Amino acid sequence: MRILVFANTPAHVHLYRHAVDRLERADHDVLVLTREYACTTDLLEFFELPYRVYGDHGTDAYSKLRFARELGGQFGTIVRESIRFRPDVVFGRGPYAALAGTVTRTPVVLVLDDEPGDFNHTVSRPFADCILSPEVTRRDLGDDHYTFEGFKECAYLHPDVFEPDADVREYLGVDPDEPYVLVRFNALDALHDTDLEGFTREQRRDLIEHLSERATVFVSDEGGDMDLRDYPARPYDLHPALIHDAMSEASLLVADTGTMATEAALLGTPAFRYRGNDEHEYGEFEELERAGLAEEFDDYGAIRDRSLDILEDDGAAARWQERRREYAGDLVNLTDLLVEVATSRGAVDRLSSSTRQSIRPRSQSM
């Protein structure tokens, strides 16, 4: 079979990388279409995935304006690459996957979550043959929409899939018992981030200064515009493919971005997310909060003070790991599901009986 996968962000690479590897080892022909965005192509290179680039999307205002002007050209490249590859099934989200499936008359599988991406969902839904999303997502996208118990991050962080690199502390230059915090600042440059505000410049400094009194602080700045020479913190400068290994050893993750907070929670690391002015309710976060693995905050002072409290709590790490063991082991291994959906060309009725039992029509889970 020939499987076409769209990976437009680093999160998409992680979502599909294990499935791509397994499909290739089973002698299927896989192609990943991607764009130059953040560390997306770095990850594809690291994991040795077969890919071609159809465009780029930077993180500053000029890059976004250029992206809008060049969108037609990117669509043209997608059309050419898709026709040349002749896929049997297409995986992705938004207009990219929809376009590829339309021009090649190929089944389209969308893997979605609860982000406020109404535009992407609206334009791609009519072209989808199968839509997969976590059961906790709120949308009902029609008869071809199926849910699974878990999160899209279960494709790479499920306990049956994730194996941490035992040397990550050595890579970071921290001692075996040295507490450290990962702080992630969002670039807020994606379509669904329009008009959102995360930590302010003043809040970033205040947060780092307070955290550094209790732990070593590593900063991952998605926008890339922070000069940390004047801060009591180190830049997170390992290869981006090692971020989950670093998360798994951290005492705490603090972020104003959703994906990394979800990832840390599923790894059993206390995960605190600052909402800023984001009023969207995420089913994934509500579920992780219910499980005691993540916490969200509307008030900056509250997230700072709670972060300091957790760093003083000697029993926090053990409690979070126990919660992960009790919760995550029962979630769906999404990689297993993606592989079988791929080999069935997106046809749910062709799935094995055990796999069909792991998903259900969205209309039945509302």
Short mmCIF file of C-alpha atoms in Angstrom, two decimals:
data_model
loop_
_atom_site.label_atom_id
_atom_site.label_comp_id
_atom_site.label_asym_id
_atom_site.label_seq_id
_atom_site.Cartn_x
_atom_site.Cartn_y
_atom_site.Cartn_z
CA MET A 1 0.00 0.00 0.00
CA ARG A 2 0.92 3.65 -0.42
CA ILE A 3 0.16 5.91 2.56
CA LEU A 4 0.43 9.71 2.40
CA VAL A 5 0.77 11.53 5.74
CA PHE A 6 0.67 15.28 6.40
CA ALA A 7 2.90 16.45 9.27
CA ASN A 8 2.75 20.24 9.39
CA THR A 9 3.93 20.74 12.98
CA PRO A 10 6.32 19.00 15.38
CA ALA A 11 3.29 17.50 17.18
CA HIS A 12 2.13 15.91 13.91
CA VAL A 13 5.54 14.27 13.45
CA HIS A 14 5.29 12.65 16.87
CA LEU A 15 1.68 11.64 16.22
CA TYR A 16 2.57 9.61 13.14
CA ARG A 17 6.24 8.63 13.55
CA HIS A 18 5.72 5.22 15.16
CA ALA A 19 2.94 4.34 12.73
CA VAL A 20 5.11 5.34 9.75
CA ASP A 21 7.97 3.21 11.06
CA ARG A 22 5.75 0.18 11.54
CA LEU A 23 4.09 0.57 8.15
CA GLU A 24 7.47 0.83 6.41
CA ARG A 25 8.74 -2.26 8.23
CA ALA A 26 5.66 -4.05 6.92
CA ASP A 27 6.79 -3.13 3.37
CA HIS A 28 4.23 -0.37 2.80
CA ASP A 29 5.33 2.76 0.91
CA VAL A 30 4.91 5.88 3.05
CA LEU A 31 5.48 9.55 2.22
CA VAL A 32 5.25 12.44 4.67
CA LEU A 33 4.40 15.84 3.20
CA THR A 34 5.50 18.67 5.45
CA ARG A 35 6.35 22.35 5.67
CA GLU A 36 9.29 24.15 7.21
CA TYR A 37 7.83 25.17 10.57
CA ALA A 38 9.71 25.35 13.86
CA CYS A 39 11.59 22.03 14.25
CA THR A 40 9.30 19.91 12.08
CA THR A 41 11.88 18.90 9.48
CA ASP A 42 14.54 18.45 12.18
CA LEU A 43 12.32 15.82 13.77
CA LEU A 44 11.62 14.12 10.46
CA GLU A 45 15.37 13.89 9.84
CA PHE A 46 16.08 12.62 13.37
CA PHE A 47 13.51 9.84 13.11
CA GLU A 48 14.56 9.07 9.52
CA LEU A 49 11.07 9.45 8.11
CA PRO A 50 10.56 9.72 4.33
CA TYR A 51 9.41 13.28 3.60
CA ARG A 52 9.12 16.06 1.08
CA VAL A 53 8.63 19.76 1.84
CA TYR A 54 5.81 21.64 0.16
CA GLY A 55 6.35 25.09 1.75
CA ASP A 56 7.22 26.95 4.91
CA HIS A 57 5.48 28.83 7.69
CA GLY A 58 7.54 31.06 9.97
CA THR A 59 6.69 32.39 13.41
CA ASP A 60 6.90 36.16 12.88
CA ALA A 61 4.34 38.54 11.40
CA TYR A 62 6.19 38.89 8.09
CA SER A 63 6.42 35.12 7.68
CA LYS A 64 2.69 34.75 8.26
CA LEU A 65 1.91 37.39 5.64
CA ARG A 66 4.23 35.67 3.20
CA PHE A 67 2.58 32.34 4.03
CA ALA A 68 -0.82 33.79 3.11
CA ARG A 69 0.54 35.05 -0.22
CA GLU A 70 2.25 31.74 -1.01
CA LEU A 71 -0.61 29.45 0.03
CA GLY A 72 -1.73 28.93 -3.56
CA GLY A 73 1.74 27.81 -4.55
CA GLN A 74 1.88 25.42 -1.62
CA PHE A 75 -1.44 23.91 -2.64
CA GLY A 76 -0.03 23.48 -6.14
CA THR A 77 2.97 21.58 -4.76
CA ILE A 78 0.66 19.38 -2.68
CA VAL A 79 -1.37 18.55 -5.79
CA ARG A 80 1.74 17.62 -7.80
CA GLU A 81 3.30 15.53 -5.02
CA SER A 82 0.04 13.76 -4.26
CA ILE A 83 -0.63 12.83 -7.88
CA ARG A 84 2.97 11.67 -8.30
CA PHE A 85 2.81 9.47 -5.17
CA ARG A 86 -0.62 7.94 -5.97
CA PRO A 87 -1.65 7.16 -2.35
CA ASP A 88 -4.15 4.52 -1.29
CA VAL A 89 -5.04 6.53 1.83
CA VAL A 90 -4.27 10.04 3.14
CA PHE A 91 -3.78 11.01 6.81
CA GLY A 92 -3.80 14.57 8.11
CA ARG A 93 -6.07 17.44 9.01
CA GLY A 94 -7.43 20.63 7.50
CA PRO A 95 -7.43 21.67 3.85
CA TYR A 96 -4.09 19.99 3.07
CA ALA A 97 -5.30 16.43 3.55
CA ALA A 98 -8.67 17.27 2.01
CA LEU A 99 -7.00 18.61 -1.13
CA ALA A 100 -4.69 15.61 -1.50
CA GLY A 101 -7.55 13.19 -1.11
CA THR A 102 -9.73 15.07 -3.58
CA VAL A 103 -7.21 15.28 -6.41
CA THR A 104 -6.20 11.62 -6.05
CA ARG A 105 -9.71 10.32 -5.28
CA THR A 106 -8.28 8.69 -2.19
CA PRO A 107 -9.87 8.00 1.23
CA VAL A 108 -8.97 10.66 3.79
CA VAL A 109 -8.47 9.99 7.51
CA LEU A 110 -8.46 13.00 9.83
CA VAL A 111 -7.00 12.78 13.33
CA LEU A 112 -8.31 15.71 15.34
CA ASP A 113 -8.38 17.02 18.89
CA ASP A 114 -10.29 19.67 20.82
CA GLU A 115 -8.31 22.71 19.70
CA PRO A 116 -10.46 25.65 18.53
CA GLY A 117 -9.80 24.88 14.86
CA ASP A 118 -13.29 25.40 13.49
CA PHE A 119 -11.96 26.55 10.10
CA ASN A 120 -9.79 23.46 9.64
CA HIS A 121 -12.58 21.15 10.72
CA THR A 122 -15.15 22.90 8.55
CA VAL A 123 -13.17 22.78 5.31
CA SER A 124 -11.94 19.21 5.73
CA ARG A 125 -14.97 17.44 7.17
CA PRO A 126 -16.88 17.00 3.85
CA PHE A 127 -13.86 15.22 2.32
CA ALA A 128 -13.16 12.81 5.19
CA ASP A 129 -13.92 9.11 5.02
CA CYS A 130 -12.92 8.56 8.64
CA ILE A 131 -12.46 11.08 11.47
CA LEU A 132 -10.73 10.00 14.69
CA SER A 133 -10.62 12.05 17.87
CA PRO A 134 -10.33 11.51 21.62
CA GLU A 135 -13.60 10.68 23.35
CA VAL A 136 -13.28 13.82 25.48
CA THR A 137 -13.53 16.15 22.46
CA ARG A 138 -16.84 17.98 22.21
CA ARG A 139 -17.50 18.17 18.49
CA ASP A 140 -19.77 15.82 16.58
CA LEU A 141 -18.47 15.79 13.01
CA GLY A 142 -20.97 13.42 11.50
CA ASP A 143 -21.50 9.77 10.69
CA ASP A 144 -17.84 9.07 9.90
CA HIS A 145 -16.58 10.47 13.22
CA TYR A 146 -15.25 7.91 15.70
CA THR A 147 -13.74 8.45 19.13
CA PHE A 148 -11.22 6.54 21.21
CA GLU A 149 -10.43 6.60 24.91
CA GLY A 150 -7.24 8.58 25.16
CA PHE A 151 -5.42 11.48 23.52
CA LYS A 152 -3.64 11.97 20.22
CA GLU A 153 -0.44 12.05 22.29
CA CYS A 154 -1.07 8.37 23.13
CA ALA A 155 0.46 7.58 19.73
CA TYR A 156 3.89 8.26 21.24
CA LEU A 157 3.48 8.60 25.01
CA HIS A 158 1.33 5.58 25.83
CA PRO A 159 3.15 3.43 28.43
CA ASP A 160 3.42 0.64 25.84
CA VAL A 161 5.18 2.98 23.39
CA PHE A 162 7.32 5.50 25.26
CA GLU A 163 10.74 4.48 26.53
CA PRO A 164 12.69 7.36 28.12
CA ASP A 165 16.34 7.90 27.33
CA ALA A 166 18.18 7.10 30.56
CA ASP A 167 20.97 9.54 29.69
CA VAL A 168 18.85 12.68 29.36
CA ARG A 169 20.06 14.16 32.65
CA GLU A 170 23.63 13.79 31.43
CA TYR A 171 22.69 15.54 28.18
CA LEU A 172 21.12 18.39 30.17
CA GLY A 173 24.07 18.66 32.54
CA VAL A 174 22.07 18.11 35.74
CA ASP A 175 22.86 15.78 38.61
CA PRO A 176 20.83 12.58 39.18
CA ASP A 177 18.88 14.12 42.09
CA GLU A 178 18.88 17.73 40.91
CA PRO A 179 15.34 19.14 40.53
CA TYR A 180 14.68 20.99 37.31
CA VAL A 181 11.73 22.73 35.69
CA LEU A 182 10.87 23.02 32.04
CA VAL A 183 9.22 26.30 31.10
CA ARG A 184 7.62 26.50 27.66
CA PHE A 185 6.64 29.82 26.09
CA ASN A 186 4.28 29.67 23.13
CA ALA A 187 4.94 31.60 19.91
CA LEU A 188 1.12 31.92 19.51
CA ASP A 189 1.52 32.03 15.75
CA ALA A 190 -0.84 29.26 14.63
CA LEU A 191 -4.20 29.97 13.02
CA HIS A 192 -6.09 28.92 16.15
CA ASP A 193 -3.87 31.20 18.31
CA THR A 194 -5.11 34.43 16.70
CA ASP A 195 -5.65 37.18 19.33
CA LEU A 196 -4.45 34.94 22.17
CA GLU A 197 -2.03 36.16 24.80
CA GLY A 198 0.21 34.02 26.96
CA PHE A 199 2.75 35.08 29.59
CA THR A 200 3.75 38.73 29.28
CA ARG A 201 7.42 39.73 29.22
CA GLU A 202 7.20 40.83 32.86
CA GLN A 203 5.50 37.62 33.91
CA ARG A 204 8.13 35.52 32.14
CA ARG A 205 10.90 37.20 34.10
CA ASP A 206 9.05 37.00 37.40
CA LEU A 207 8.22 33.32 36.89
CA ILE A 208 11.78 32.33 35.98
CA GLU A 209 13.29 34.28 38.89
CA HIS A 210 10.99 32.64 41.43
CA LEU A 211 11.37 29.12 40.03
CA SER A 212 15.15 29.42 39.92
CA GLU A 213 15.23 29.84 43.72
CA ARG A 214 14.01 26.24 44.07
CA ALA A 215 15.19 24.38 40.95
CA THR A 216 17.26 24.59 37.80
CA VAL A 217 15.16 26.22 35.09
CA PHE A 218 15.27 25.32 31.39
CA VAL A 219 13.39 27.57 29.00
CA SER A 220 11.97 26.40 25.68
CA ASP A 221 10.99 29.55 23.80
CA GLU A 222 8.96 28.63 20.72
CA GLY A 223 9.14 32.17 19.34
CA GLY A 224 12.93 32.20 19.67
CA ASP A 225 13.08 35.87 20.65
CA MET A 226 14.14 35.62 24.33
CA ASP A 227 17.69 36.52 25.33
CA LEU A 228 18.29 34.36 28.40
CA ARG A 229 21.71 35.77 29.21
CA ASP A 230 20.07 38.12 31.71
CA TYR A 231 17.86 35.41 33.28
CA PRO A 232 18.66 32.81 35.98
CA ALA A 233 17.80 30.05 33.52
CA ARG A 234 19.31 27.92 30.79
CA PRO A 235 17.95 27.55 27.29
CA TYR A 236 16.60 24.12 26.50
CA ASP A 237 19.09 23.32 23.75
CA LEU A 238 18.91 19.55 23.31
CA HIS A 239 17.67 18.20 20.02
CA PRO A 240 13.88 18.72 19.96
CA ALA A 241 13.40 14.97 19.56
CA LEU A 242 14.54 14.57 23.19
CA ILE A 243 11.97 16.91 24.72
CA HIS A 244 9.76 14.09 26.02
CA ASP A 245 12.73 12.42 27.67
CA ALA A 246 13.54 15.73 29.36
CA MET A 247 9.90 16.13 30.41
CA SER A 248 9.77 12.69 31.95
CA GLU A 249 12.61 13.56 34.35
CA ALA A 250 11.46 17.09 35.17
CA SER A 251 9.97 18.04 38.53
CA LEU A 252 7.47 20.32 36.80
CA LEU A 253 6.42 21.73 33.45
CA VAL A 254 4.95 25.25 33.27
CA ALA A 255 3.62 26.43 29.91
CA ASP A 256 1.21 28.70 28.10
CA THR A 257 0.88 26.14 25.32
CA GLY A 258 -1.42 23.14 25.27
CA THR A 259 0.41 20.28 23.60
CA MET A 260 3.43 20.18 25.91
CA ALA A 261 1.25 20.43 29.00
CA THR A 262 -0.77 17.44 27.80
CA GLU A 263 2.43 15.53 27.05
CA ALA A 264 3.96 16.19 30.45
CA ALA A 265 0.75 15.12 32.18
CA LEU A 266 0.69 11.81 30.28
CA LEU A 267 4.30 11.24 31.34
CA GLY A 268 3.38 11.68 35.00
CA THR A 269 5.11 15.04 35.37
CA PRO A 270 3.12 17.83 37.11
CA ALA A 271 1.86 19.98 34.23
CA PHE A 272 0.62 23.52 34.82
CA ARG A 273 -0.86 25.53 31.95
CA TYR A 274 -1.47 29.27 31.99
CA ARG A 275 -4.55 30.07 29.93
CA GLY A 276 -3.98 33.80 29.57
CA ASN A 277 -7.00 35.14 27.68
CA ASP A 278 -7.79 31.77 26.06
CA GLU A 279 -11.46 31.13 26.85
CA HIS A 280 -11.75 27.90 24.84
CA GLU A 281 -12.64 24.89 26.96
CA TYR A 282 -10.49 21.88 26.09
CA GLY A 283 -11.96 18.48 26.83
CA GLU A 284 -8.47 17.00 27.04
CA PHE A 285 -7.42 19.33 29.86
CA GLU A 286 -10.60 18.81 31.79
CA GLU A 287 -9.99 15.06 31.64
CA LEU A 288 -6.36 15.37 32.72
CA GLU A 289 -7.36 17.67 35.56
CA ARG A 290 -9.94 15.11 36.64
CA ALA A 291 -7.19 12.49 36.67
CA GLY A 292 -5.00 14.77 38.81
CA LEU A 293 -2.27 15.00 36.17
CA ALA A 294 -2.63 18.61 34.96
CA GLU A 295 -3.81 21.95 36.26
CA GLU A 296 -4.95 25.10 34.41
CA PHE A 297 -4.83 28.67 35.66
CA ASP A 298 -6.46 31.93 34.56
CA ASP A 299 -4.49 34.02 37.04
CA TYR A 300 -0.74 34.47 36.73
CA GLY A 301 -0.14 34.78 40.46
CA ALA A 302 -1.96 31.51 41.04
CA ILE A 303 0.17 29.48 38.62
CA ARG A 304 3.38 30.99 39.97
CA ASP A 305 2.49 30.24 43.59
CA ARG A 306 1.21 26.74 42.81
CA SER A 307 4.45 26.03 40.92
CA LEU A 308 6.51 27.06 43.93
CA ASP A 309 4.37 24.92 46.22
CA ILE A 310 4.85 21.78 44.10
CA LEU A 311 8.62 22.26 44.08
CA GLU A 312 8.53 22.24 47.89
CA ASP A 313 6.45 19.04 47.94
CA ASP A 314 8.80 16.06 48.29
CA GLY A 315 6.01 13.58 47.57
CA ALA A 316 4.71 15.19 44.38
CA ALA A 317 6.75 13.11 41.92
CA ALA A 318 5.65 9.80 43.41
CA ARG A 319 1.97 10.86 43.50
CA TRP A 320 1.97 11.95 39.86
CA GLN A 321 3.67 8.74 38.72
CA GLU A 322 1.13 6.64 40.60
CA ARG A 323 -1.70 8.60 39.00
CA ARG A 324 -0.16 7.99 35.59
CA ARG A 325 0.11 4.26 36.22
CA GLU A 326 -3.53 4.09 37.28
CA TYR A 327 -4.81 6.20 34.40
CA ALA A 328 -2.67 5.94 31.26
CA GLY A 329 -2.36 2.16 31.06
CA ASP A 330 -6.05 1.81 30.19
CA LEU A 331 -5.92 4.31 27.31
CA VAL A 332 -5.90 3.28 23.65
CA ASN A 333 -2.49 2.80 22.06
CA LEU A 334 -3.19 5.17 19.17
CA THR A 335 -0.28 3.90 17.06
CA ASP A 336 -1.90 0.47 16.94
CA LEU A 337 -5.15 2.07 15.81
CA LEU A 338 -3.50 4.26 13.15
CA VAL A 339 -1.64 1.33 11.63
CA GLU A 340 -4.77 -0.76 11.30
CA VAL A 341 -6.83 2.15 9.95
CA ALA A 342 -4.10 2.74 7.36
CA THR A 343 -4.06 -0.85 6.17
CA SER A 344 -7.87 -0.83 5.98
CA ARG A 345 -7.71 2.34 3.83
CA GLY A 346 -9.80 4.21 6.35
CA ALA A 347 -12.71 1.76 6.20
CA VAL A 348 -13.90 1.14 9.75
CA ASP A 349 -15.89 -1.94 8.72
CA ARG A 350 -12.61 -3.61 7.66
CA LEU A 351 -10.99 -3.26 11.09
CA SER A 352 -10.51 -6.26 13.33
CA SER A 353 -13.22 -6.84 15.90
CA SER A 354 -10.91 -5.91 18.78
CA THR A 355 -9.98 -2.61 17.12
CA ARG A 356 -13.61 -1.79 16.36
CA GLN A 357 -14.32 -2.29 20.05
CA SER A 358 -11.72 0.37 20.91
CA ILE A 359 -13.60 3.07 18.97
CA ARG A 360 -17.21 4.09 18.76
CA PRO A 361 -19.32 6.48 16.68
CA ARG A 362 -19.23 9.99 18.08
CA SER A 363 -23.01 10.13 18.18
CA GLN A 364 -22.96 7.32 20.77
CA SER A 365 -20.44 9.04 23.04
CA MET A 366 -22.14 12.42 23.34
#
